Tab-separated table of C-alpha atoms and ligand atoms in Angstrom:
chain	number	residue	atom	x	y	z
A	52	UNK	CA	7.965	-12.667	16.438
A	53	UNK	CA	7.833	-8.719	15.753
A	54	UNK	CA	9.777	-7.393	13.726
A	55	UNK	CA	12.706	-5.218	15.021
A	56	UNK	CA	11.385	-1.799	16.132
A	57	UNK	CA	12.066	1.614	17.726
A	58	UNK	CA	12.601	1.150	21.384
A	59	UNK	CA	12.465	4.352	22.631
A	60	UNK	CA	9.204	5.877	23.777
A	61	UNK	CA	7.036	7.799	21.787
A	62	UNK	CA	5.240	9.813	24.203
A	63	UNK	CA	8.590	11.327	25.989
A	64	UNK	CA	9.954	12.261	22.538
A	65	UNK	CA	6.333	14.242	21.875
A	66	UNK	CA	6.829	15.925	24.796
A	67	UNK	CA	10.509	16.902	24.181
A	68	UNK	CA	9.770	19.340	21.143
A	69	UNK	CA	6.551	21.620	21.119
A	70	UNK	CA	5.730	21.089	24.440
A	71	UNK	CA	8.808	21.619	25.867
A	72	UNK	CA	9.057	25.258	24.090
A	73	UNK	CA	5.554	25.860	25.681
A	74	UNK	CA	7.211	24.149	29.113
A	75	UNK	CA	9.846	26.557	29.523
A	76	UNK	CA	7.836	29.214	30.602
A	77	UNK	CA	7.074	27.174	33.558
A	78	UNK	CA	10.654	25.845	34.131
A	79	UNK	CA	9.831	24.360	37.389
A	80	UNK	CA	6.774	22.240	35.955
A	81	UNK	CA	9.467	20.911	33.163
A	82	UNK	CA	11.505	18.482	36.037
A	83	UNK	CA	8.223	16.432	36.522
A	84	UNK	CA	6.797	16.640	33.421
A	85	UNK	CA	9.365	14.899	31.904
A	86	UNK	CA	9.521	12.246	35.018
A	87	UNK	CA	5.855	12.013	34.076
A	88	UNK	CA	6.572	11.012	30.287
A	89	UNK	CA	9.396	8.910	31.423
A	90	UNK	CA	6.433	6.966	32.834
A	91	UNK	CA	4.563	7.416	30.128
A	92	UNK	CA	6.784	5.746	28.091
A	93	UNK	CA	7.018	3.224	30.757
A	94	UNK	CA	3.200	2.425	30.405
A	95	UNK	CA	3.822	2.243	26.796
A	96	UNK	CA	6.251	-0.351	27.081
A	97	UNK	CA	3.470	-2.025	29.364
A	98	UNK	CA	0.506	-2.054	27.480
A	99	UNK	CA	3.023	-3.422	24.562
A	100	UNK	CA	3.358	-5.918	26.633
A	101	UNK	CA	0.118	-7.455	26.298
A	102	UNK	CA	-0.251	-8.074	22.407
A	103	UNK	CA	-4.112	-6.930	22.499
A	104	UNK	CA	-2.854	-2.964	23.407
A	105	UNK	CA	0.456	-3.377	21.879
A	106	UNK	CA	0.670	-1.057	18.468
A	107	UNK	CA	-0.421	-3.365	15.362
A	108	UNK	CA	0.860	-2.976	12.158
A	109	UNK	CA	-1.513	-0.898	9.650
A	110	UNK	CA	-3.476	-2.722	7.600
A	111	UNK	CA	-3.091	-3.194	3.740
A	112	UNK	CA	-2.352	-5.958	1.525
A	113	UNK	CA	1.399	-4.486	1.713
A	114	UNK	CA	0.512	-3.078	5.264
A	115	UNK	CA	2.336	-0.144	6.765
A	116	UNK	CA	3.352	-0.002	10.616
A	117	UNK	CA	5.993	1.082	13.400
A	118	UNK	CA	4.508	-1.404	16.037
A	119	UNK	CA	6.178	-1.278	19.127
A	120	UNK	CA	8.802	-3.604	20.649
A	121	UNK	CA	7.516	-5.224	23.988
A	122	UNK	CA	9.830	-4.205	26.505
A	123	UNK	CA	12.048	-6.679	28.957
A	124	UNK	CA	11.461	-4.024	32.315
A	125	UNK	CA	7.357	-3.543	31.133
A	126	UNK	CA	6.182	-4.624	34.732
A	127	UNK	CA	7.852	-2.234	36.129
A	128	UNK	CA	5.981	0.537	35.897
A	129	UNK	CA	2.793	-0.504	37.551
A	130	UNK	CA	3.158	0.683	41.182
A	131	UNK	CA	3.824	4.119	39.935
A	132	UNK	CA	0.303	4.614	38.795
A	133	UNK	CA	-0.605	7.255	41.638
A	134	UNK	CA	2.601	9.028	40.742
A	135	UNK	CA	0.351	9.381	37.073
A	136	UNK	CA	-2.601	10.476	38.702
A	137	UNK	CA	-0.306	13.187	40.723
A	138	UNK	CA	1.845	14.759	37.797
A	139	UNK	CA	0.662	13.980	34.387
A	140	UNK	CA	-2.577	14.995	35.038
A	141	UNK	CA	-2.232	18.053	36.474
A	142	UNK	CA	0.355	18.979	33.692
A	143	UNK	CA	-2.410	18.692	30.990
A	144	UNK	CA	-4.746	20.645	32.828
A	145	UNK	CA	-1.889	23.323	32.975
A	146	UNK	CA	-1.215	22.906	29.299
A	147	UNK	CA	-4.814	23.189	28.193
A	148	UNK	CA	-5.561	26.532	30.543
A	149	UNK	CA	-2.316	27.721	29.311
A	150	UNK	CA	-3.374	27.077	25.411
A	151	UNK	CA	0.215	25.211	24.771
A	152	UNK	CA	-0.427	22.377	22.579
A	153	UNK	CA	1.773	19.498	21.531
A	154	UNK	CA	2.353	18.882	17.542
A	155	UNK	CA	0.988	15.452	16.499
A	156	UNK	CA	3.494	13.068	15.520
A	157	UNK	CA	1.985	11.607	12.582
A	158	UNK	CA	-1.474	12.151	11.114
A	159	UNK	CA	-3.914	9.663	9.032
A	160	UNK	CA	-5.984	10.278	5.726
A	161	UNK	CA	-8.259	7.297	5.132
A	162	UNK	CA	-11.253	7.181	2.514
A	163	UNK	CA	-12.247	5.102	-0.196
A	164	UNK	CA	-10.878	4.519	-3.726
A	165	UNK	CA	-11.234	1.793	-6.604
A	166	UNK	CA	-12.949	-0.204	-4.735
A	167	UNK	CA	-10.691	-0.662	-2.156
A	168	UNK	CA	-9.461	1.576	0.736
A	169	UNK	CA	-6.544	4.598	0.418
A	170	UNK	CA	-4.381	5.702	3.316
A	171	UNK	CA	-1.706	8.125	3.789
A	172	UNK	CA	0.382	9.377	6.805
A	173	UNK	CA	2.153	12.635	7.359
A	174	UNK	CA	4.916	12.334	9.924
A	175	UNK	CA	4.961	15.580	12.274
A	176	UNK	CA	2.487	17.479	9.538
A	177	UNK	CA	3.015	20.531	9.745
A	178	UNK	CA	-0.235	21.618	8.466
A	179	UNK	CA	-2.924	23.909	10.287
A	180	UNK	CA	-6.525	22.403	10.596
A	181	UNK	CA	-7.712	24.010	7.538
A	182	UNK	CA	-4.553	23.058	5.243
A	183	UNK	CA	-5.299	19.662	6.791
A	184	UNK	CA	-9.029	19.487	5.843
A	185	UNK	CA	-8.082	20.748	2.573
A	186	UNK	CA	-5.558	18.275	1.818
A	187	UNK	CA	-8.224	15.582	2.782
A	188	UNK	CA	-10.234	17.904	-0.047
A	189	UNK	CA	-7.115	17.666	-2.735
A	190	UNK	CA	-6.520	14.117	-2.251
A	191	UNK	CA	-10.027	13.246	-2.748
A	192	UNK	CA	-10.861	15.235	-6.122
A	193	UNK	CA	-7.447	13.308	-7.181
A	194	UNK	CA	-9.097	10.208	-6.602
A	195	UNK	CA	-11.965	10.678	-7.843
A	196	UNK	CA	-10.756	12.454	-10.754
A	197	UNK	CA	-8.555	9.224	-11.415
A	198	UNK	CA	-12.003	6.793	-10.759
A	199	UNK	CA	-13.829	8.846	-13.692
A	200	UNK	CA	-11.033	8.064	-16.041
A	201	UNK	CA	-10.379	4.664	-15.138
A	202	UNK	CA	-13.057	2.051	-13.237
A	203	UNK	CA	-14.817	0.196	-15.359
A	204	UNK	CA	-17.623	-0.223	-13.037
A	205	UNK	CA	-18.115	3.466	-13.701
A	206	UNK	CA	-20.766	3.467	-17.076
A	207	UNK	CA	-19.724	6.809	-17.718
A	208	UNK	CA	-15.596	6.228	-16.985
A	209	UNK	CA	-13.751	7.041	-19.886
A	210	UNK	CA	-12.500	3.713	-20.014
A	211	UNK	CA	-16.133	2.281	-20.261
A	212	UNK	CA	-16.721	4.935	-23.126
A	213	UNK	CA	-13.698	3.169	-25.153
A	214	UNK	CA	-14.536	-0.179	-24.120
A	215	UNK	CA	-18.073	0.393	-25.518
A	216	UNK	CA	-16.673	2.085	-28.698
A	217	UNK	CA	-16.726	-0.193	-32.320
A	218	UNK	CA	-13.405	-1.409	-34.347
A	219	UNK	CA	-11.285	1.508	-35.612
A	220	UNK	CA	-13.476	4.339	-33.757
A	221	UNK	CA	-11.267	6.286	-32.223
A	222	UNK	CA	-11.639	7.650	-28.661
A	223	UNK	CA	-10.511	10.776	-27.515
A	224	UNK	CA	-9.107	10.639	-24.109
A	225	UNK	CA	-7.884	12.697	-20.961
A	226	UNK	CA	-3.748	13.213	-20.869
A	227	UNK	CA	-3.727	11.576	-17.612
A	228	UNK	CA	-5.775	8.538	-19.044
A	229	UNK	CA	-3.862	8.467	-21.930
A	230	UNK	CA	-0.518	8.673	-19.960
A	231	UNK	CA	-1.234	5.582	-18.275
A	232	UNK	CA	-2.382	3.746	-21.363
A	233	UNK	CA	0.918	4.529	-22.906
A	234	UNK	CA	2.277	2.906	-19.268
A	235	UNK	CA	1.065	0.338	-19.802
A	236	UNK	CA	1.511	-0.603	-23.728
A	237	UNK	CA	5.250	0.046	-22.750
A	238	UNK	CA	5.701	-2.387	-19.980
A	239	UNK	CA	3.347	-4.706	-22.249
A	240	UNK	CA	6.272	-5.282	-24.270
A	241	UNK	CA	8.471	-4.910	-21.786
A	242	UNK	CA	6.888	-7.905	-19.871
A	243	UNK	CA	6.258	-9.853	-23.088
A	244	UNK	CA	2.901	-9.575	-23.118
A	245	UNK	CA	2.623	-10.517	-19.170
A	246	UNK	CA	1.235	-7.560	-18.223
A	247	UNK	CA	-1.574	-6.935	-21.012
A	248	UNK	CA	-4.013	-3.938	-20.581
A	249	UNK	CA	-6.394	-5.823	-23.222
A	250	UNK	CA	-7.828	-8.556	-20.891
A	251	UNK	CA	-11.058	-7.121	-19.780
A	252	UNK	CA	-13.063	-9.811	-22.153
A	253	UNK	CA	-11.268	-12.258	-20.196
A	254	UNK	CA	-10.876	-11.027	-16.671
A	255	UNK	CA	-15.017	-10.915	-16.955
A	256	UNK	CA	-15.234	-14.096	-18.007
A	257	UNK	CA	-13.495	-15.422	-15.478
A	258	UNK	CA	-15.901	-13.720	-12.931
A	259	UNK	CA	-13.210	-11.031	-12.069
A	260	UNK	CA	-14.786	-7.860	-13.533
A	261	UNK	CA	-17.990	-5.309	-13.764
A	262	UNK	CA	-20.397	-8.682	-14.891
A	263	UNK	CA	-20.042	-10.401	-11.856
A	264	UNK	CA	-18.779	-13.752	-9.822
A	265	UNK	CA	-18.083	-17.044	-11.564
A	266	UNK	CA	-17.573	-20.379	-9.249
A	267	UNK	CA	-16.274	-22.485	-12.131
A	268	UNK	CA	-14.026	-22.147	-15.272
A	269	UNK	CA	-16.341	-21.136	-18.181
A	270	UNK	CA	-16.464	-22.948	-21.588
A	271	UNK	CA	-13.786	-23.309	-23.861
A	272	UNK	CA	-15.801	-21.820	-26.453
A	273	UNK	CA	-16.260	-19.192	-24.628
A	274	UNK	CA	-12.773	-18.424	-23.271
A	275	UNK	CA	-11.188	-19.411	-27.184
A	276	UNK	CA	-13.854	-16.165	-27.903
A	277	UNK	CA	-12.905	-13.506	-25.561
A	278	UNK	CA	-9.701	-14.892	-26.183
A	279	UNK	CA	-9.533	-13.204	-29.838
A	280	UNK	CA	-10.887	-10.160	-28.307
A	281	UNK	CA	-7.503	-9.257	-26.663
A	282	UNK	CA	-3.978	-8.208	-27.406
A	283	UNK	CA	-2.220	-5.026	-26.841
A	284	UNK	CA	-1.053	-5.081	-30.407
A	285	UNK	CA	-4.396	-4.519	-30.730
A	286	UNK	CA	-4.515	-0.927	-28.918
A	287	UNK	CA	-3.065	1.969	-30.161
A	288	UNK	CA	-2.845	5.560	-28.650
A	289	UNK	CA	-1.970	8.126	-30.637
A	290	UNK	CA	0.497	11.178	-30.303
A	291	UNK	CA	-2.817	13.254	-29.751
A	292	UNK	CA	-4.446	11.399	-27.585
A	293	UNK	CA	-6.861	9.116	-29.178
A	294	UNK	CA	-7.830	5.646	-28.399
A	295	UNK	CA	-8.335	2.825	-30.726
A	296	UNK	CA	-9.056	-0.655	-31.540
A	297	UNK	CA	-8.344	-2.747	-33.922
A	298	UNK	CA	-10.178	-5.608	-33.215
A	299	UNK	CA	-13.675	-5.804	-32.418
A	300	UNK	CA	-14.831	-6.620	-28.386
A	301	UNK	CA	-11.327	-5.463	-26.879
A	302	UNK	CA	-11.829	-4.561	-23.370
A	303	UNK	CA	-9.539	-2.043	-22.096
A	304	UNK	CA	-8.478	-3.350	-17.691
A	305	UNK	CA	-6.081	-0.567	-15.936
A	306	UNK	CA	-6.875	-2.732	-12.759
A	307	UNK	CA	-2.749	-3.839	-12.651
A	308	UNK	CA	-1.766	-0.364	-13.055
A	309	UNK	CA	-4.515	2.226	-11.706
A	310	UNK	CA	-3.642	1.933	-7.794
A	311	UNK	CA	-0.121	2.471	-8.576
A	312	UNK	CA	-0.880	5.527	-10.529
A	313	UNK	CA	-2.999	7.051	-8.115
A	314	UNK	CA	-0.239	6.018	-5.479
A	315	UNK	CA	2.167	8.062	-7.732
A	316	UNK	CA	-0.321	11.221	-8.004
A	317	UNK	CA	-1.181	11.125	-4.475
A	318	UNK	CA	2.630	11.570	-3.910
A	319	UNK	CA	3.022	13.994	-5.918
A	320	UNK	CA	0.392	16.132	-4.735
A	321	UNK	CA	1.960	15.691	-1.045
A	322	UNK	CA	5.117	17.169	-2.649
A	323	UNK	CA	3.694	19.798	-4.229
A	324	UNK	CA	2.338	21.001	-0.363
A	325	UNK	CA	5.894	20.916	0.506
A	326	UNK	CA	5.270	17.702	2.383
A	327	UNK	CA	8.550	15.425	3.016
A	328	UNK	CA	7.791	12.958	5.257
A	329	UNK	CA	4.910	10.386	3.913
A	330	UNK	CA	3.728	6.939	3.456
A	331	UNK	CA	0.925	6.835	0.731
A	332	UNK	CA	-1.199	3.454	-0.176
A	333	UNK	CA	-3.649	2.435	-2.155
A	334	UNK	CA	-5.216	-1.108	-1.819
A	335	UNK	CA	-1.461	-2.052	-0.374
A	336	UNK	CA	0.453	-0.604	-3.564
A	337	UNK	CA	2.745	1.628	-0.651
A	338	UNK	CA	4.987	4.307	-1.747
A	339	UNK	CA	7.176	6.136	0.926
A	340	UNK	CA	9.273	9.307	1.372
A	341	UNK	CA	11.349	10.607	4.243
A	342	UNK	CA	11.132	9.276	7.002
A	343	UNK	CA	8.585	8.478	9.951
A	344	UNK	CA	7.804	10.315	13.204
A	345	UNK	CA	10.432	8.416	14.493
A	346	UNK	CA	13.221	9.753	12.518
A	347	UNK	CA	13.074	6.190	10.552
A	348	UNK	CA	12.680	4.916	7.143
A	349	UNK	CA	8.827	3.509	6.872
A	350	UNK	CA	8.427	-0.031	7.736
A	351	UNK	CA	5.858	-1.687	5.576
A	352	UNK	CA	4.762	-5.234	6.026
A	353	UNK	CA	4.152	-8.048	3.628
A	354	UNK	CA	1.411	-9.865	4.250
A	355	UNK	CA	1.258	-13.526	4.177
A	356	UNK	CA	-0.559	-14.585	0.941
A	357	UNK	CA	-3.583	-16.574	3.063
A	358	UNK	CA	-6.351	-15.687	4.555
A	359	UNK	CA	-4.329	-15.495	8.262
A	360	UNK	CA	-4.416	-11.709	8.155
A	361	UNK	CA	-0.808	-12.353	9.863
A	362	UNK	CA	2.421	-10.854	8.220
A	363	UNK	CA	4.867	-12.714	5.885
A	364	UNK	CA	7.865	-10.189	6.698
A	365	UNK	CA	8.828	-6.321	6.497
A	366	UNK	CA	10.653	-4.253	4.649
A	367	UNK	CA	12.193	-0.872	5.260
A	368	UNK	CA	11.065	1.746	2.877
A	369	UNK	CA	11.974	5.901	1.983
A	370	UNK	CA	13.330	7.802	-0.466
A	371	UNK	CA	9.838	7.752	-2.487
A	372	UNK	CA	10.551	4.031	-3.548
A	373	UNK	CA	7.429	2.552	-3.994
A	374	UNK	CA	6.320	-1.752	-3.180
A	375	UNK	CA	3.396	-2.993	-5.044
A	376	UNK	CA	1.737	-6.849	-4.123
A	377	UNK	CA	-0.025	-8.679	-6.217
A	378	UNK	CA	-1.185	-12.451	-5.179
A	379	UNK	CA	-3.747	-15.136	-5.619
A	380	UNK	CA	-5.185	-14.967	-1.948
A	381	UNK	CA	-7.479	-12.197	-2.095
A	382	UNK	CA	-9.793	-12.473	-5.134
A	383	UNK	CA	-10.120	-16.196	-6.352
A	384	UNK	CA	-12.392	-18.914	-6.416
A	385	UNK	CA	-11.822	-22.623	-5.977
A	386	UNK	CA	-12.815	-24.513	-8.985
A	387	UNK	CA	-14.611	-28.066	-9.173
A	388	UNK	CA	-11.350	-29.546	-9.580
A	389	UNK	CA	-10.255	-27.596	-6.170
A	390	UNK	CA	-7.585	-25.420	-8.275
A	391	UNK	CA	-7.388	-21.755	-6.845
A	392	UNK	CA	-8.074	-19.673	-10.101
A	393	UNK	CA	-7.205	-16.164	-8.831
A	394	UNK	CA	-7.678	-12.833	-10.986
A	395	UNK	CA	-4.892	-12.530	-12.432
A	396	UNK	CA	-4.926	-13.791	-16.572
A	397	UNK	CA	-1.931	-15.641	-17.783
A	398	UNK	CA	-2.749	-13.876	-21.455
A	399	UNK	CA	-1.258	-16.614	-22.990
A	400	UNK	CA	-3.433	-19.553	-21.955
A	401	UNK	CA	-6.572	-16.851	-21.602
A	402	UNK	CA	-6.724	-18.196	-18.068
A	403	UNK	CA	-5.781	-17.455	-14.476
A	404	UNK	CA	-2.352	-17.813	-14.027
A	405	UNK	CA	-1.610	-21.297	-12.872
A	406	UNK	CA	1.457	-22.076	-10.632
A	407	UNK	CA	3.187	-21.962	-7.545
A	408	UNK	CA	3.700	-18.316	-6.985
A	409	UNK	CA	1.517	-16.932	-3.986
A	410	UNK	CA	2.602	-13.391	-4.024
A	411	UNK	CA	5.023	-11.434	-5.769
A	412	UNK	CA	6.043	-8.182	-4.533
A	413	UNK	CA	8.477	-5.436	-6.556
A	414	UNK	CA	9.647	-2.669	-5.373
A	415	UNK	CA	10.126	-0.025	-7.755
A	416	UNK	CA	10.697	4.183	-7.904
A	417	UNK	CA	7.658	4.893	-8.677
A	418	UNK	CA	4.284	2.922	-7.792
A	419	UNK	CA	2.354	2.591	-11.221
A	420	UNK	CA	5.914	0.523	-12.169
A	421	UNK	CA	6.155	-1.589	-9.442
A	422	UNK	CA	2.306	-2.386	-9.174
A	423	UNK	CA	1.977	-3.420	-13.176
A	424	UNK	CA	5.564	-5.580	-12.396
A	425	UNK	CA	3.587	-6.854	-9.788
A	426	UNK	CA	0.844	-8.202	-11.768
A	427	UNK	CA	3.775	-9.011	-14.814
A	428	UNK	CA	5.806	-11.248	-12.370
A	429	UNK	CA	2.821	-13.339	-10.707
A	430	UNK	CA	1.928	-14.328	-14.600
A	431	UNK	CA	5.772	-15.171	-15.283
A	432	UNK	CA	6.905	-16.497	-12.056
A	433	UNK	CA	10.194	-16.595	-10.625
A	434	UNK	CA	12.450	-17.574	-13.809
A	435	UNK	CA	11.117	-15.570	-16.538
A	436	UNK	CA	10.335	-12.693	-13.879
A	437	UNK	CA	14.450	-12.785	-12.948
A	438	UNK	CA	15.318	-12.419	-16.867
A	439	UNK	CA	12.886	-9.588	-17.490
A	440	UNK	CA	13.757	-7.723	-14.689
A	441	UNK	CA	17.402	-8.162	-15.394
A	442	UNK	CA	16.891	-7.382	-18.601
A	443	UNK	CA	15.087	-4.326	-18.623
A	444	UNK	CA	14.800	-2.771	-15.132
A	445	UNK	CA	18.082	-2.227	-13.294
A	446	UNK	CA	17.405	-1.469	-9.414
A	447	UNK	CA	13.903	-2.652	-9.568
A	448	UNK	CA	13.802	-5.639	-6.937
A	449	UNK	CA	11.224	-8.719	-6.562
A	450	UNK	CA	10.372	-11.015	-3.971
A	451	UNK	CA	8.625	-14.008	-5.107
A	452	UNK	CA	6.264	-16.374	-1.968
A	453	UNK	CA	5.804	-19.532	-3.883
A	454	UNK	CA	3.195	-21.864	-2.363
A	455	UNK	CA	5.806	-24.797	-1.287
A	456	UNK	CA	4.431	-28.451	-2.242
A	457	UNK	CA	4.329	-29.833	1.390
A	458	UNK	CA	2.438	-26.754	2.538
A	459	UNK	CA	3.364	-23.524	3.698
A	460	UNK	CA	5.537	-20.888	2.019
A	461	UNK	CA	8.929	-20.920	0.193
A	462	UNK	CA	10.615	-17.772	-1.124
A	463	UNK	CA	12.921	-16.507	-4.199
A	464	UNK	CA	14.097	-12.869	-4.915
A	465	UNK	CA	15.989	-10.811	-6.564
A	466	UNK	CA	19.576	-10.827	-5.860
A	467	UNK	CA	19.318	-7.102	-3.669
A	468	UNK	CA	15.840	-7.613	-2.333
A	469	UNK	CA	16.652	-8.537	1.161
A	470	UNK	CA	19.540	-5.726	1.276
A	471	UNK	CA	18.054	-3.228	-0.386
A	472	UNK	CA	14.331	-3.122	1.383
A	473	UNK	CA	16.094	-4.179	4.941
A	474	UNK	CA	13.796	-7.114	4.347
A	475	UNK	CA	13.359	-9.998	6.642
A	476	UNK	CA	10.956	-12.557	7.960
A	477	UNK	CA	8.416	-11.791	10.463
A	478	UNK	CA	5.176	-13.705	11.517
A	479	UNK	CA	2.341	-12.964	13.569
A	480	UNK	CA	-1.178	-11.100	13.697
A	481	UNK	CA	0.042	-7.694	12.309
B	299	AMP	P1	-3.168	-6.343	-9.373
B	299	AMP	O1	-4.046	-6.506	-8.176
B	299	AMP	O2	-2.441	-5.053	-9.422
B	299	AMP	O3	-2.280	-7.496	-9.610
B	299	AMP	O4	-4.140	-6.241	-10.635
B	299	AMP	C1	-5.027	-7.284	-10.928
B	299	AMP	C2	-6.085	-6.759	-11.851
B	299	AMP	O5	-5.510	-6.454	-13.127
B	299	AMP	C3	-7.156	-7.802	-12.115
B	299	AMP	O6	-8.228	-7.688	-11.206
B	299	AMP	C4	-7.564	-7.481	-13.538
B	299	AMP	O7	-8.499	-6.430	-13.543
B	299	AMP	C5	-6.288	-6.983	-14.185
B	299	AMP	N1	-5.490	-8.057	-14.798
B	299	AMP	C6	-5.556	-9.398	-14.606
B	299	AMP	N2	-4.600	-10.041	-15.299
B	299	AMP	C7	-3.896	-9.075	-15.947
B	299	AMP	C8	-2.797	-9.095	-16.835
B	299	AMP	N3	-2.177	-10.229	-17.182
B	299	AMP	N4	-2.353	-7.911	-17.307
B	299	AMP	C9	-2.938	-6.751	-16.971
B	299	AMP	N5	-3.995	-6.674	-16.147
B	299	AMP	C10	-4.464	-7.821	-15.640
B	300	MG	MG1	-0.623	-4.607	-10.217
């Protein structure tokens, strides 16, 4: 089933605005155009038909999409493919001799970041060429400004500086870096403890990090080591910026928090262009604001947490409210006993977090919170995750997909999830 979308067609709506301005210069032309986008639309409602040319949703781990509702009267359309041939076409040559041009209706950034992919759409930009190429420009020196500071793959990232630092050596650090360090030590005690900045040691050992894949659960020796290596008692920050440790081996991990931050810079970048209308994601942490070309909040999909690729359900998303998803289907490994141990560190047993949640997904106002909650809620699961968040984050909202014991899915949320997001189910390839 797809979920509920915009009926109306997006082609006769594209030519309604620009084009039309640059139409009524040629009033007589405008009659058949607009038959011909009718038809357009018709053919869109077609090629929907068939699920292979039907519009997918966008892929991310929280994926992002407006796919299009298959339409009831799609056949109908298909014996007035001459009348195409005779009026649309000749219209565009007219258009392009005339120089009109129609305004895109949304527009794409894609690249690379954190080891994982970004994307970001603009509804209607309304950007030249060259404010578009330098946006690309901006949003890439953010990005890598923000992969300097933070990846620990990076020998000469700031974070790989501190990590290599000794006991009680301060580090001095970037405000941005330090900004999210303070993040994080704040919803460290806000999670208790769940989300803990200090489990690099561990997250290696466990094959997660820079030192490479693991296919079984190291030695308790070895964990009960790296284990004393971490806390984020251990970690201070002070007022001017400097990094410390105070015991020796703690490994500083942004991973839980550094695509939400970036999300949340990205964003704010877009704003500062005088951009209202955007859906920004990193690695699937989304955050949106306005609406889409459509006139409609953002629909972003949740993915169901296996390796189907097909969606879970969708949620309705503006008003720059971010949704972050962390789960144990993308990075894990099956251990000898056949347990999934996934990435994520349960810092109180020093290993990965061990029960039925699949997925969690929080939706927050600002990315860097809902991505770290993320993380903080797959560790405490559905119980403890309901008291914390009641307890110390009004209007924040989770949805829990708990692996159910005969197979298959089960779900548990936050009173207002479902309300709030306009959330429901929705299967299928996305
Ligand atoms: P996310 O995909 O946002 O849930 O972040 C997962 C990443 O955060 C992992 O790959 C680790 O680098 C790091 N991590 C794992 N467990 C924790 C934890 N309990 N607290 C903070 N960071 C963690
Ligand atoms: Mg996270």
């Amino acid at each position: 089933m797809h979920p509920d979308f915009p009926r109306h067609g997006n082609l006769f709506r594209r030519f309604s605005t620009p084009w039309i301005k640059c139409l009524s210069r040629f009033s007589g032309i405008f009659h058949t155009v607009e038959k011909s986008a009718r038809f357009f639309h018709a053919m869109e409602n077609f090629f929907a038909f068939f699920p292979r040319y039907g519009k997918k949703a966008c892929p991310a781990s929280a994926g992002f999409s407006t796919p299009w509702k298959t339409s009831p009267h799609a056949l109908s359309c298909v014996p007035a493919f001459p009348v195409f041939l005779l009026t649309v076409l000749p219209a565009f040559l007219l258009f392009h001799l005339t120089g009109c041009s129609p305004g895109p209706r949304d527009a794409a950034l894609h690249g690379r970041t954190m080891g994982t992919t970004y994307s970001i759409r603009i509804a209607r930009p309304p950007l030249t060429r060259q404010e578009w190429r330098a946006l690309q420009a901006d949003v890439d020196a953010v990005l890598d400004e923000l992969n300097r500071q933070m990846s620990a793959w990076r020998p000469d990232s700031e974070i790989s500086r501190f990590n290599r630092a000794g006991v009680n050596e301060p580090v001095a650090v970037s405000a941005d870096f330090a900004h999210v360090v303070r993040r994080a030590l704040d919803l460290a005690a806000a999670t208790d403890g769940a989300l803990d900045p200090t489990v690099g040691a561990l997250v290696n050992l466990w094959g997660f990090g820079p030192d490479g894949l693991r296919r079984d659960a190291p030695p308790p020796d070895a964990i009960a080591a790296a284990r004393k290596t971490t806390g984020w008692r251990h970690l201070t920050l002070s007022p001017d910026g400097r990094l410390s440790k105070a015991v020796p081996g703690l490994q500083l991990d942004l991973g839980a928090v550094a695509k939400g931050h970036g999300v949340d810079r990205v964003a704010a970048l877009l704003r500062d262009r005088g951009l209202e209308h955007f859906l920004v994601e990193i690695g699937g942490e989304t955050l949106a604001e306005g609406l889409n070309a459509d006139g409609e909040p953002w629909r972003v999909g949740i993915l169901r947490p296996d390796q189907s690729g097909h969606l879970h359900g969708v949620l309705s998303l503006t008003g720059g409210r971010a949704v972050a998803t962390s789960g144990d289907y993308r990075q894990f490994f099956r251990d000898s006993d056949g347990r999934i141990r996934s990435h994520i560190i349960d810092p109180r047993t020093a290993a990965p977090a061990g029960h039925a949640v699949a997925s969690v997904s929080v939706l927050a106002d600002d990315s860097l919170t809902a991505d770290a909650l993320a993380t903080a809620l797959l560790v405490l699961g559905p119980d403890d995750g309901l008291r914390i968040l009641r307890g110390g984050f009004p209007g924040t909202e989770a949805l829990w997909i708990l692996h159910s014991p005969g197979g298959g899915f089960e779900e548990a949320s936050t009173r207002s999830f479902v309300s709030t997001a306009r959330y429901h189910l929705g299967s299928g390839p996305r």
